[in-house]
CSV table of C-alpha atoms in Angstrom, one decimal:
chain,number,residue,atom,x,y,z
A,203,UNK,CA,20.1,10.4,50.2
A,204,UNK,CA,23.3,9.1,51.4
A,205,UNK,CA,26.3,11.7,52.2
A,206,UNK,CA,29.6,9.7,52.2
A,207,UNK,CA,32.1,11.4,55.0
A,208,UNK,CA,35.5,11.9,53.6
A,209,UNK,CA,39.2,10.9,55.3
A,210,UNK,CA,40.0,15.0,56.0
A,211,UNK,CA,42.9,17.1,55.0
A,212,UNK,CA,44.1,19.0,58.0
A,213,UNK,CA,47.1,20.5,57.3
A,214,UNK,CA,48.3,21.0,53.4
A,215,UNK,CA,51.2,18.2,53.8
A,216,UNK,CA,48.8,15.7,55.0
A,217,UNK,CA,47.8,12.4,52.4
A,218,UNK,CA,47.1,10.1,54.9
A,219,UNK,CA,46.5,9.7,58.9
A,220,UNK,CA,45.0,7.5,61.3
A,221,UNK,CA,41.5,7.5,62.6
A,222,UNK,CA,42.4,7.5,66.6
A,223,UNK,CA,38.6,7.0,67.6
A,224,UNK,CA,34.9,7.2,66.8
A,225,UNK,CA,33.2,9.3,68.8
A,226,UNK,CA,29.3,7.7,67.5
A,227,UNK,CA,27.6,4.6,66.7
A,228,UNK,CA,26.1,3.0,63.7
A,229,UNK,CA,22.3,4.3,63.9
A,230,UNK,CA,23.3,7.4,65.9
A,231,UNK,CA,21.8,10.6,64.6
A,232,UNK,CA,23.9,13.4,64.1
A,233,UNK,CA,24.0,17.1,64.0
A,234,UNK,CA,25.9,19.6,61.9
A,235,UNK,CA,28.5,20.8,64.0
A,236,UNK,CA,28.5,17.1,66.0
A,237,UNK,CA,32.7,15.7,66.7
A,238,UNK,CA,32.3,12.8,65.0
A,239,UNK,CA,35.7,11.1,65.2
A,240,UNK,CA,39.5,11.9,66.4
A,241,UNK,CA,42.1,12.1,63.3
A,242,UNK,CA,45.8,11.7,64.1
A,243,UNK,CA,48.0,13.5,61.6
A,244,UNK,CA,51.6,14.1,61.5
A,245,UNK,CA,51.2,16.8,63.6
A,246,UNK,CA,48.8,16.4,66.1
A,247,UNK,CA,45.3,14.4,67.1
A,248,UNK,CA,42.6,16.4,65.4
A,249,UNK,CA,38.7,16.5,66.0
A,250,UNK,CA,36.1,15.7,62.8
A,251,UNK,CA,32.9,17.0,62.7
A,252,UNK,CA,29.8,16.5,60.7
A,253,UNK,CA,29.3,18.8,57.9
A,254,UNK,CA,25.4,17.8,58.1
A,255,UNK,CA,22.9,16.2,60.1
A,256,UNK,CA,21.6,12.6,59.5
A,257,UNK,CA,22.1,8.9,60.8
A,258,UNK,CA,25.8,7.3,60.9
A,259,UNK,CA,24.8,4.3,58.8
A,260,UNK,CA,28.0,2.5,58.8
A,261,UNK,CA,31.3,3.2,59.8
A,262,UNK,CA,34.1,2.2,57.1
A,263,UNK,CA,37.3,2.6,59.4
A,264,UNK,CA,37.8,1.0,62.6
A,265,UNK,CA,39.3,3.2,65.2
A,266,UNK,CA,43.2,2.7,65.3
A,267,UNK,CA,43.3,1.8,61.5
A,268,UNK,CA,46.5,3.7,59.8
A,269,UNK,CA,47.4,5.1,56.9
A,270,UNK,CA,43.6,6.2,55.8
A,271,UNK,CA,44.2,8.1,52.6
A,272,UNK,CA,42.7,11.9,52.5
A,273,UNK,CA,39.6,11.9,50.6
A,274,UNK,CA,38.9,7.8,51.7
A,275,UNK,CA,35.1,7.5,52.5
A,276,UNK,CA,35.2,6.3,56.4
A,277,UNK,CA,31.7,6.8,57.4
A,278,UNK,CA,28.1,6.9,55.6
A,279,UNK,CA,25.3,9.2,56.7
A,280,UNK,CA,21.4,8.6,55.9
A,281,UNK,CA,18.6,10.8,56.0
A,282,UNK,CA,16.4,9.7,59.0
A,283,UNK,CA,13.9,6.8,57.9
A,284,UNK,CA,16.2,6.0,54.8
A,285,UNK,CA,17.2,2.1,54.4
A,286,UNK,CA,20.6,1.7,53.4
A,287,UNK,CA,21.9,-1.8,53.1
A,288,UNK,CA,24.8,-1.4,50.6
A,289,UNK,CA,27.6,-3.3,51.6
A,290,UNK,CA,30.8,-1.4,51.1
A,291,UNK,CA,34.2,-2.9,51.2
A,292,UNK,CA,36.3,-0.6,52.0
A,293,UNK,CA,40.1,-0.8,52.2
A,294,UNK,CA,42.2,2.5,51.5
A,295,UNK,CA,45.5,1.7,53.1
A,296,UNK,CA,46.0,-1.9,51.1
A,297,UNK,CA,46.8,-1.2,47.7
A,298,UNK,CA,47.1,-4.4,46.7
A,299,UNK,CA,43.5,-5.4,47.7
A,300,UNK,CA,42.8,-3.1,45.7
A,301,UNK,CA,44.1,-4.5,42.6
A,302,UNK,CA,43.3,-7.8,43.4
A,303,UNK,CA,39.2,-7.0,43.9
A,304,UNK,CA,39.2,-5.3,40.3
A,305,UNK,CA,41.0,-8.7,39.3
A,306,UNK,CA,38.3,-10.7,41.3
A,307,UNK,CA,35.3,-8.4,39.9
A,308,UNK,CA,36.7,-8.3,36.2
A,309,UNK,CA,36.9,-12.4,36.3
A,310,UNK,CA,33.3,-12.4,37.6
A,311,UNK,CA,31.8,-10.1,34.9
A,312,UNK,CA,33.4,-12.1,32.7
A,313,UNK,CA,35.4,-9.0,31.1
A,314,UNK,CA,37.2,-9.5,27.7
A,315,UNK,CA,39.5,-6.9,28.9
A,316,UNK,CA,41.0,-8.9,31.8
A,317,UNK,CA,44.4,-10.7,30.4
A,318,UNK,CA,47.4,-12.6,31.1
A,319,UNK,CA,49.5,-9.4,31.6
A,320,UNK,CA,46.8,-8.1,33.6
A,321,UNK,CA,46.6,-11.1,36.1
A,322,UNK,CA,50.2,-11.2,36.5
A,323,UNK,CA,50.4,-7.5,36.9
A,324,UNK,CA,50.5,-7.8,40.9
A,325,UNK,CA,54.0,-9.0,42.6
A,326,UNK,CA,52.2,-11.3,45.1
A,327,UNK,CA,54.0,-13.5,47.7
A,328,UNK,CA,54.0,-17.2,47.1
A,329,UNK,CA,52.0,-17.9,50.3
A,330,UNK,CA,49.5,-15.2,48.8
A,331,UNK,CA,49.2,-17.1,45.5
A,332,UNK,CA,48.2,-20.0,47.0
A,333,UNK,CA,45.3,-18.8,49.2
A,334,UNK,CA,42.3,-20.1,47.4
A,335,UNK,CA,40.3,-17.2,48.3
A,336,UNK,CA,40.7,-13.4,49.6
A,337,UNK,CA,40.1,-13.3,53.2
A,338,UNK,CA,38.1,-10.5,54.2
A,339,UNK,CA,39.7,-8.7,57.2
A,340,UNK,CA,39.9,-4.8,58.4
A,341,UNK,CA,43.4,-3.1,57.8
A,342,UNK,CA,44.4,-3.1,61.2
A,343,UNK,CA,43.5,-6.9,61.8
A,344,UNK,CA,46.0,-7.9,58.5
A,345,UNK,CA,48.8,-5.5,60.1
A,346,UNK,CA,48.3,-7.4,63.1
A,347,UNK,CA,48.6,-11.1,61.9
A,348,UNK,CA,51.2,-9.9,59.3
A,349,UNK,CA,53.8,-8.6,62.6
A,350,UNK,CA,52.8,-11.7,64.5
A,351,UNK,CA,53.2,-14.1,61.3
A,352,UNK,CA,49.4,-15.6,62.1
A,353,UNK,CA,47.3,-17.4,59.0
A,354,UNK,CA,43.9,-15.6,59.0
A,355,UNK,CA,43.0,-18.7,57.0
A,356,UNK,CA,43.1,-20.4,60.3
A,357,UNK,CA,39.5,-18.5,61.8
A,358,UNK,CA,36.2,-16.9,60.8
A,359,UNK,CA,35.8,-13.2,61.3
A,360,UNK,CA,33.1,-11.7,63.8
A,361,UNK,CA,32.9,-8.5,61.6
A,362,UNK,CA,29.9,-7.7,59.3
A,363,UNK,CA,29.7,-10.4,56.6
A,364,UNK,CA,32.6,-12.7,58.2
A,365,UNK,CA,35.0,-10.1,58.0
A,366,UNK,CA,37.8,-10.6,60.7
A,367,UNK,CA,38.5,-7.3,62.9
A,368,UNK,CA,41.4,-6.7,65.2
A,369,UNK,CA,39.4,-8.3,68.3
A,370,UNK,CA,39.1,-12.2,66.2
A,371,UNK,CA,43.1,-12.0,65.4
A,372,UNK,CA,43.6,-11.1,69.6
A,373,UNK,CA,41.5,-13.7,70.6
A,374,UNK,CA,43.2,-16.1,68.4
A,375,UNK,CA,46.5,-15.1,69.1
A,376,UNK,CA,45.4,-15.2,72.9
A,377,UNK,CA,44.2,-18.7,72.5
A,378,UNK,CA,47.5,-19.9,70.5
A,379,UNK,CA,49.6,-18.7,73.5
A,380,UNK,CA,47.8,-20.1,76.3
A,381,UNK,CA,47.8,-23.2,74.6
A,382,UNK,CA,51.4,-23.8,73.8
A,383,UNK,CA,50.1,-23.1,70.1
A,384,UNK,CA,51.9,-21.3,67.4
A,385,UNK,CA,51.0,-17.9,68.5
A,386,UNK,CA,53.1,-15.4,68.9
A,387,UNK,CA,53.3,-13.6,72.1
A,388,UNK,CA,52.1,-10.1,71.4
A,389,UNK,CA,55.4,-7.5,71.9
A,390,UNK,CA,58.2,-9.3,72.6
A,391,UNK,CA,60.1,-11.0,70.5
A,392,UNK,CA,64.0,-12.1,71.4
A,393,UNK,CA,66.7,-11.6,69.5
A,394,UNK,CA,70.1,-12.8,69.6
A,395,UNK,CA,72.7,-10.8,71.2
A,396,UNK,CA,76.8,-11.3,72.0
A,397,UNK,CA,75.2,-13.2,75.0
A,398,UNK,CA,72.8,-15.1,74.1
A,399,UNK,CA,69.2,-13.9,73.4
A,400,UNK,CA,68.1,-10.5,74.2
A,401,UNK,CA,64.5,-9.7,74.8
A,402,UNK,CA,63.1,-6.4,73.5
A,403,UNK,CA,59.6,-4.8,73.3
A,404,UNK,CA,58.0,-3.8,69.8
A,405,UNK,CA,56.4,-0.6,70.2
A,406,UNK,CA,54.4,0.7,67.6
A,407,UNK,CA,55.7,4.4,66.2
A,408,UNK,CA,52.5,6.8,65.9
A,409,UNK,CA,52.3,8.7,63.1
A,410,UNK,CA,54.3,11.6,64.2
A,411,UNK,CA,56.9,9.5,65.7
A,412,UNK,CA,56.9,8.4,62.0
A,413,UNK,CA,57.1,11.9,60.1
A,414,UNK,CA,59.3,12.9,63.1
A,415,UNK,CA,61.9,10.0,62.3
A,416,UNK,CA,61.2,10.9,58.0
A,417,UNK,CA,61.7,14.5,58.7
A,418,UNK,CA,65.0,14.5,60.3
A,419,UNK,CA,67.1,11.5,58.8
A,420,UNK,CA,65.9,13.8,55.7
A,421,UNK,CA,67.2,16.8,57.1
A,422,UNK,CA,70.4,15.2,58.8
A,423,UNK,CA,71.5,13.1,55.4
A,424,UNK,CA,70.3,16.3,53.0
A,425,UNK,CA,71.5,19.3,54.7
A,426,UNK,CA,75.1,20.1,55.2
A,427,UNK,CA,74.6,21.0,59.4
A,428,UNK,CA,77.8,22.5,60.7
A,429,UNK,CA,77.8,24.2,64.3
A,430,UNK,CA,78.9,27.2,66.0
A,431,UNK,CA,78.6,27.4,69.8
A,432,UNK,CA,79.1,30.4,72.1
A,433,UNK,CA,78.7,31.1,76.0
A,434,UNK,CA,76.6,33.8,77.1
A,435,UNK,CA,76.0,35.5,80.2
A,436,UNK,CA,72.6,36.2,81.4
A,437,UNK,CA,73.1,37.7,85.1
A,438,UNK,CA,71.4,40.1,83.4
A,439,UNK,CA,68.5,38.8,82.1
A,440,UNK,CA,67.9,37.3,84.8
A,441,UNK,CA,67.5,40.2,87.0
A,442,UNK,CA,65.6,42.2,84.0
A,443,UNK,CA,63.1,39.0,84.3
A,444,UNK,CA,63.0,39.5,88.1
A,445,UNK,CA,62.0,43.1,87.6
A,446,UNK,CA,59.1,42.2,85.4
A,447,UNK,CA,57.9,39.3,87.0
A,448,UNK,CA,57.5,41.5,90.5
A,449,UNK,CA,54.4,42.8,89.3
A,450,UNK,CA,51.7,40.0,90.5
A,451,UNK,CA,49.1,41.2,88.3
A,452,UNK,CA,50.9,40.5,85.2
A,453,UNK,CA,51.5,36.8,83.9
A,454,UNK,CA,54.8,35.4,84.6
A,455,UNK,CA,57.4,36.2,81.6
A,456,UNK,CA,60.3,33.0,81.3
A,457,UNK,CA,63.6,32.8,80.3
A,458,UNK,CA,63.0,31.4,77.5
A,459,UNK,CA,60.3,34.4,76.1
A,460,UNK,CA,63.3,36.6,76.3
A,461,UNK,CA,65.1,34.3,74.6
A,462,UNK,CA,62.8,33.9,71.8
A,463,UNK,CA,62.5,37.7,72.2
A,464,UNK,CA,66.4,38.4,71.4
A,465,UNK,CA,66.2,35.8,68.5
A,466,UNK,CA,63.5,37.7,66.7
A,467,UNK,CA,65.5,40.6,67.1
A,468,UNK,CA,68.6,39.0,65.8
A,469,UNK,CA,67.1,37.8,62.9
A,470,UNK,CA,65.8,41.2,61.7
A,471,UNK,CA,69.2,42.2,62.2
A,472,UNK,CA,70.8,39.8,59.7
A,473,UNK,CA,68.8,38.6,57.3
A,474,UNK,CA,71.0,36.2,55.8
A,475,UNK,CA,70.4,33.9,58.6
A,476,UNK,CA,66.9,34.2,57.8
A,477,UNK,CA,66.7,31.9,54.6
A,478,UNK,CA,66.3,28.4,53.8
A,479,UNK,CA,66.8,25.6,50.8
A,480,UNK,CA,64.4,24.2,49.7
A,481,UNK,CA,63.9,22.5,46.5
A,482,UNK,CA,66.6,24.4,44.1
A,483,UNK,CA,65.2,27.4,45.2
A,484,UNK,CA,66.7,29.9,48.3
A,485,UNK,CA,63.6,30.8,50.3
A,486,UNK,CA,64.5,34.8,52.2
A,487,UNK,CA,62.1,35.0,54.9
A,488,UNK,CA,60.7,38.8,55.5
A,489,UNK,CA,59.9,38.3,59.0
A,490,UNK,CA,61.0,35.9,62.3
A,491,UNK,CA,58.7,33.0,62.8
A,492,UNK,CA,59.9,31.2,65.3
A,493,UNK,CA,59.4,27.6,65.9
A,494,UNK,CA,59.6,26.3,69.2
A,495,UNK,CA,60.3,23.1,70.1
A,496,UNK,CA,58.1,21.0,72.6
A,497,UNK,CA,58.2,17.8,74.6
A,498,UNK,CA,54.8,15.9,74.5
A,499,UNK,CA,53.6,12.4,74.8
A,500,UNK,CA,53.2,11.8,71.5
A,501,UNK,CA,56.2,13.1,70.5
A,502,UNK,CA,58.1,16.4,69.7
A,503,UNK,CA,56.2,19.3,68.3
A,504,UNK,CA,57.0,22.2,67.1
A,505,UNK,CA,54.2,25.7,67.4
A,506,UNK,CA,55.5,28.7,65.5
A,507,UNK,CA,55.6,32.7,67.5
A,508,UNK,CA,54.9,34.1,64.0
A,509,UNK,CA,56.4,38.0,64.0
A,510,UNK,CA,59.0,37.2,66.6
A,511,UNK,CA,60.4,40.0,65.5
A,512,UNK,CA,58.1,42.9,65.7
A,513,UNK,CA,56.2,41.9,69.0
A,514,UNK,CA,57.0,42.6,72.5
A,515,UNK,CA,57.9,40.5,74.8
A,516,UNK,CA,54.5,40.2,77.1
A,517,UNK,CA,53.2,39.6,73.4
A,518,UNK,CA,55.8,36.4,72.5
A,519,UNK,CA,55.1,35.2,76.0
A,520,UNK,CA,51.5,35.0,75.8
A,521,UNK,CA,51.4,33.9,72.4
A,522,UNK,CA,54.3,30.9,73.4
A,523,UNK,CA,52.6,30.3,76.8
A,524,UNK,CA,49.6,29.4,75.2
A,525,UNK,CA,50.6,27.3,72.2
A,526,UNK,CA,53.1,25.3,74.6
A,527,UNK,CA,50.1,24.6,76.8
A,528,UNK,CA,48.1,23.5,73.3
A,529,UNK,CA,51.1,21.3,72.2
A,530,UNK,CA,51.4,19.3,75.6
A,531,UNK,CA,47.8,18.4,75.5
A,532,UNK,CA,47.6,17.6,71.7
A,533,UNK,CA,45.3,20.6,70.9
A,534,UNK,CA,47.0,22.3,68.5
A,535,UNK,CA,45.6,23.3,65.3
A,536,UNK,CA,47.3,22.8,61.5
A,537,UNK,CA,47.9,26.5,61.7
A,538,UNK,CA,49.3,27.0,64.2
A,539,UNK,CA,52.4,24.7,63.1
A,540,UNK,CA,52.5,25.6,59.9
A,541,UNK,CA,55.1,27.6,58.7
A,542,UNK,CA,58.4,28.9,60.6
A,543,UNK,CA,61.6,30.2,59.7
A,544,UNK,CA,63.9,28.8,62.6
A,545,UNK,CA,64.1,27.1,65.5
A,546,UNK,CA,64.4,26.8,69.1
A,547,UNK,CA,65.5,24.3,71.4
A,548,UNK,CA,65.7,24.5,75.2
A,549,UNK,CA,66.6,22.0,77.0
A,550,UNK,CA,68.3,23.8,79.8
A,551,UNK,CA,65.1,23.3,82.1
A,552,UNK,CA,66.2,19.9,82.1
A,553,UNK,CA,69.4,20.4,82.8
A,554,UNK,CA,71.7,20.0,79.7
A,555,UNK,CA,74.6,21.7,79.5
A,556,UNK,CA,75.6,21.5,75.8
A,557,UNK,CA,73.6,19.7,73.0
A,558,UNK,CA,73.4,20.5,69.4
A,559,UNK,CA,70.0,20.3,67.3
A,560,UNK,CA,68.9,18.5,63.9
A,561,UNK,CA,67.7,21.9,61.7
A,562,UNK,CA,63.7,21.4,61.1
A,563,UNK,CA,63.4,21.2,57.6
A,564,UNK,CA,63.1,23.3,55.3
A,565,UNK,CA,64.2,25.8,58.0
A,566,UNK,CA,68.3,27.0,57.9
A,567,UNK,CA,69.0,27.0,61.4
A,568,UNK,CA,68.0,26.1,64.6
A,569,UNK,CA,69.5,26.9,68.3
A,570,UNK,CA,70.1,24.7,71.0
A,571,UNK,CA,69.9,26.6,74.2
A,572,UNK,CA,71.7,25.0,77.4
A,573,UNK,CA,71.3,25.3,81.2
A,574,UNK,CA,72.3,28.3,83.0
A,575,UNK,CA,75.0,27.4,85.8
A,576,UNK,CA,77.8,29.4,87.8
A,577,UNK,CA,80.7,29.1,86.4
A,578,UNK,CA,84.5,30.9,86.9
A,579,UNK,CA,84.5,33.6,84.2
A,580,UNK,CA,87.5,36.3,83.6
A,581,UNK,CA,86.8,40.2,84.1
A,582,UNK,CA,89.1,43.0,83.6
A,583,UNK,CA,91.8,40.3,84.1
A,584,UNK,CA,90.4,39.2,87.2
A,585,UNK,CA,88.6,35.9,87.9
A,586,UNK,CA,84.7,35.9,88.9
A,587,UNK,CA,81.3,34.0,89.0
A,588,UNK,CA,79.0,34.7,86.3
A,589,UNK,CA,75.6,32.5,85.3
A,590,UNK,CA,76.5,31.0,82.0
A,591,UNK,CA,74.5,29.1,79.0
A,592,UNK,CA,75.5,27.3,76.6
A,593,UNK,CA,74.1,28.1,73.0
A,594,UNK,CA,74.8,25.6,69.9
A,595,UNK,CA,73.3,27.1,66.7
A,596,UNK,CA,73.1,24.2,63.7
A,597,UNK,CA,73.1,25.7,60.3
A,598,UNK,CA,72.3,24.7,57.1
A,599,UNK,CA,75.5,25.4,54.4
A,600,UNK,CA,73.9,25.6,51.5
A,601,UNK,CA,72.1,28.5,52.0
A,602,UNK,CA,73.8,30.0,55.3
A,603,UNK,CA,77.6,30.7,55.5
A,604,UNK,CA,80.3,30.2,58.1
A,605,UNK,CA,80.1,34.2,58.6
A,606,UNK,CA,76.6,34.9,58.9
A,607,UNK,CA,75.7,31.8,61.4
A,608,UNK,CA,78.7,33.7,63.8
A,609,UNK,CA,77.2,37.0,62.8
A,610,UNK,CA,73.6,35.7,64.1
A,611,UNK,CA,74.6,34.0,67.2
A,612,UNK,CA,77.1,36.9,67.9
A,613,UNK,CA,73.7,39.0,68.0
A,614,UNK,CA,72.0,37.1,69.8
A,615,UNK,CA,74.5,37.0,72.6
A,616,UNK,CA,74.9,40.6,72.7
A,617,UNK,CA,70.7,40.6,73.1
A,618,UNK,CA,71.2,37.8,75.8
A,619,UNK,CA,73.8,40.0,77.4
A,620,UNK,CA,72.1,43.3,77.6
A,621,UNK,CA,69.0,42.6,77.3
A,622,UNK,CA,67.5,46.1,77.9
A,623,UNK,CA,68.2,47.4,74.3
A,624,UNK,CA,65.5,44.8,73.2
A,625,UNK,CA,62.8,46.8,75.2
A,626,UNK,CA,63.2,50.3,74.5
């Protein structure tokens, strides 16, 4: 019997991703347990298993395809010995395919329920209404032509049953090129500039480029951000760090687990800061979960230290060590950035002085931590050299007042500061 395998859910926001690769062939037999394929979300590249054992009998999605709905079939599985030689057409991420084979079926069964209104139902484009017959072509192959304005009317497809795959609309464009042809040459495309034209690259946005870019023009054109910023000292965390890291047995601790550390402990403190809007609702969180924000390849991610308040500090830096590691390589799980009720952003290692953050929504606040430097600082009336950061905290002022956001990062400074009180 034939087990169709379903386009997963990995994380409860996710309706659609892209199917990165296929990790098996057509006729290979499969396990339970067996990583079938790599799913990119909008959080991170995920691995699929089997759910039972069999034969992959076909595989519906070509690796790279986007915008594979959750709950699309992408593969079939057979029992072992079993024909199966159903041809499936499958399309999830072209709606209007869609429409247009129930149009095509209904006019070939003849169906008195097929109409004029029905017919014209479908906005096509003019150069659509004139094609004299669908052509069959994979998702990614009709992106493809469509960014690179190529006819697929033009060849024949090398795919199953005609149908033209990413490698026939390559090889045509390819051809077209080195032929002074009509191709277009894949990436760059000039545009016209004050001087004349201007070359530029087209690089396609992954998908969590894509929620990264929905995500926080959302949050930036929706939530009211206003800023406060403070200087703080840390001489003495620095030292305290020194102290604990002396013990070579122990993992390392970093600044920036004591600075997770002190905004846990802030946050307990005033509660207020702890909230968020979302919908038409106020959301008070009842404990610190802490997102952090990371720098990977694929894009910025952010894991969550859940209970930033209540744990210790060996605790949040084991907990961030880890998940940082996780985020970097693109391991992380749905869980594990789920969630959160601020933010963190460091970019001191890096050298910034001063920057200020776009709040992750639907959080109410996030901090942007800048590099520690010497700088001339005023003591009893007398000048001196302290090591000072830079901290910008961006708040959201529907749900977080003026007040409160200088109560918080007041807090946290005085946790920066003297950072002993946070560990006894």
């Amino acid at each position: 019997m034939a087990t169709r395998i379903l386009m997963p859910a990995l994380s409860p926001t996710m309706t659609e991703g892209t199917l990165s690769a296929w990790l098996v062939e057509e006729g290979q037999t499969v396990a339970s347990g067996d990583i079938i394929a790599e799913i990119e979300t909008d959080k991170a590249t995920m691995e699929v298993e089997a759910v039972e054992e069999g034969v992959v009998a076909k595989l519906l999605v070509e690796p790279g395809t986007e915008g594979v709905a959750v709950n699309a079939v992408i593969a079939v599985l057979i029992e072992d010995g079993e024909d199966y030689d159903v041809e499936v057409d499958h399309e999830p991420d072209q709606a209007i395919d869609k429409d247009r084979d129930t149009i095509d079926r209904m006019k070939d069964d003849k169906s008195p329920q097929l109409d004029h209104a029905t017919t014209h139902s479908i906005d096509l484009s003019r150069s659509e209404q004139s094609t004299q017959h669908r052509v069959k072509a994979s998702p990614l192959a009709k992106r493809i032509a469509r960014q690179n304005g190529i006819d697929l009317n033009q060849f024949d497809g090398s795919g199953p049953n005609g149908r033209i795959i990413k490698r026939d609309v390559e090889s045509y464009q390819a051809g077209s090129t080195s032929t002074g042809g009509a191709g277009v040459n894949v990436g760059i495309t000039p545009t016209i500039g004050v001087d004349g034209p201007t070359p530029f690259e087209i690089e396609k946005p992954s998908a969590i480029r894509k929620i990264i870019a929905s995500r926080l023009s959302e949050s930036k054109f929706t939530s009211p951000h206003f800023y406060v910023t403070v200087d703080m000292e840390i001489d003495s965390l620095l030292e305290l760090r020194k102290q604990i890291n002396a013990n070579p047995d122990e993992p390392k601790v970093s600044v920036n687990d004591i600075i997770l550390m002190a905004c846990g402990r802030a946050l307990k403190a005033i509660p207020g800061a702890n909230k968020a809007w979302v919908g038409d609702e106020i959301h008070q969180y009842t404990r610190a979960d802490i997102s952090v924000a990371v720098a990977s390849e694929r894009g910025l991610v952010t894991p969550v230290i859940k209970g930033a308040d209540t744990q210790s500090l060996r605790q949040i830096s084991a907990v961030a060590s880890k998940l940082v590691t996780k985020a970097r390589d693109g391991k992380l799980l749905p869980e594990e950035m789920q969630g959160g009720s601020f933010s963190i952003s460091n970019m001191g290692m890096m050298g910034v002085k001063h920057f200020t953050s776009i709040i992750n929504p639907p959080q109410g606040a996030i901090l942007a931590v800048g590099a520690g430097e010497k700088r001339p600082v005023v003591k009893n009336d007398e000048l001196a050299v302290a090591t000072v950061m830079t901290c910008t905290l961006s708040a959201d002022h529907r749900v977080i007042d003026g007040a409160v956001a200088a109560e918080l990062i007041g807090k946290i400074k005085g946790l920066i500061e003297n950072p002993i009180q946070m560990l006894v």
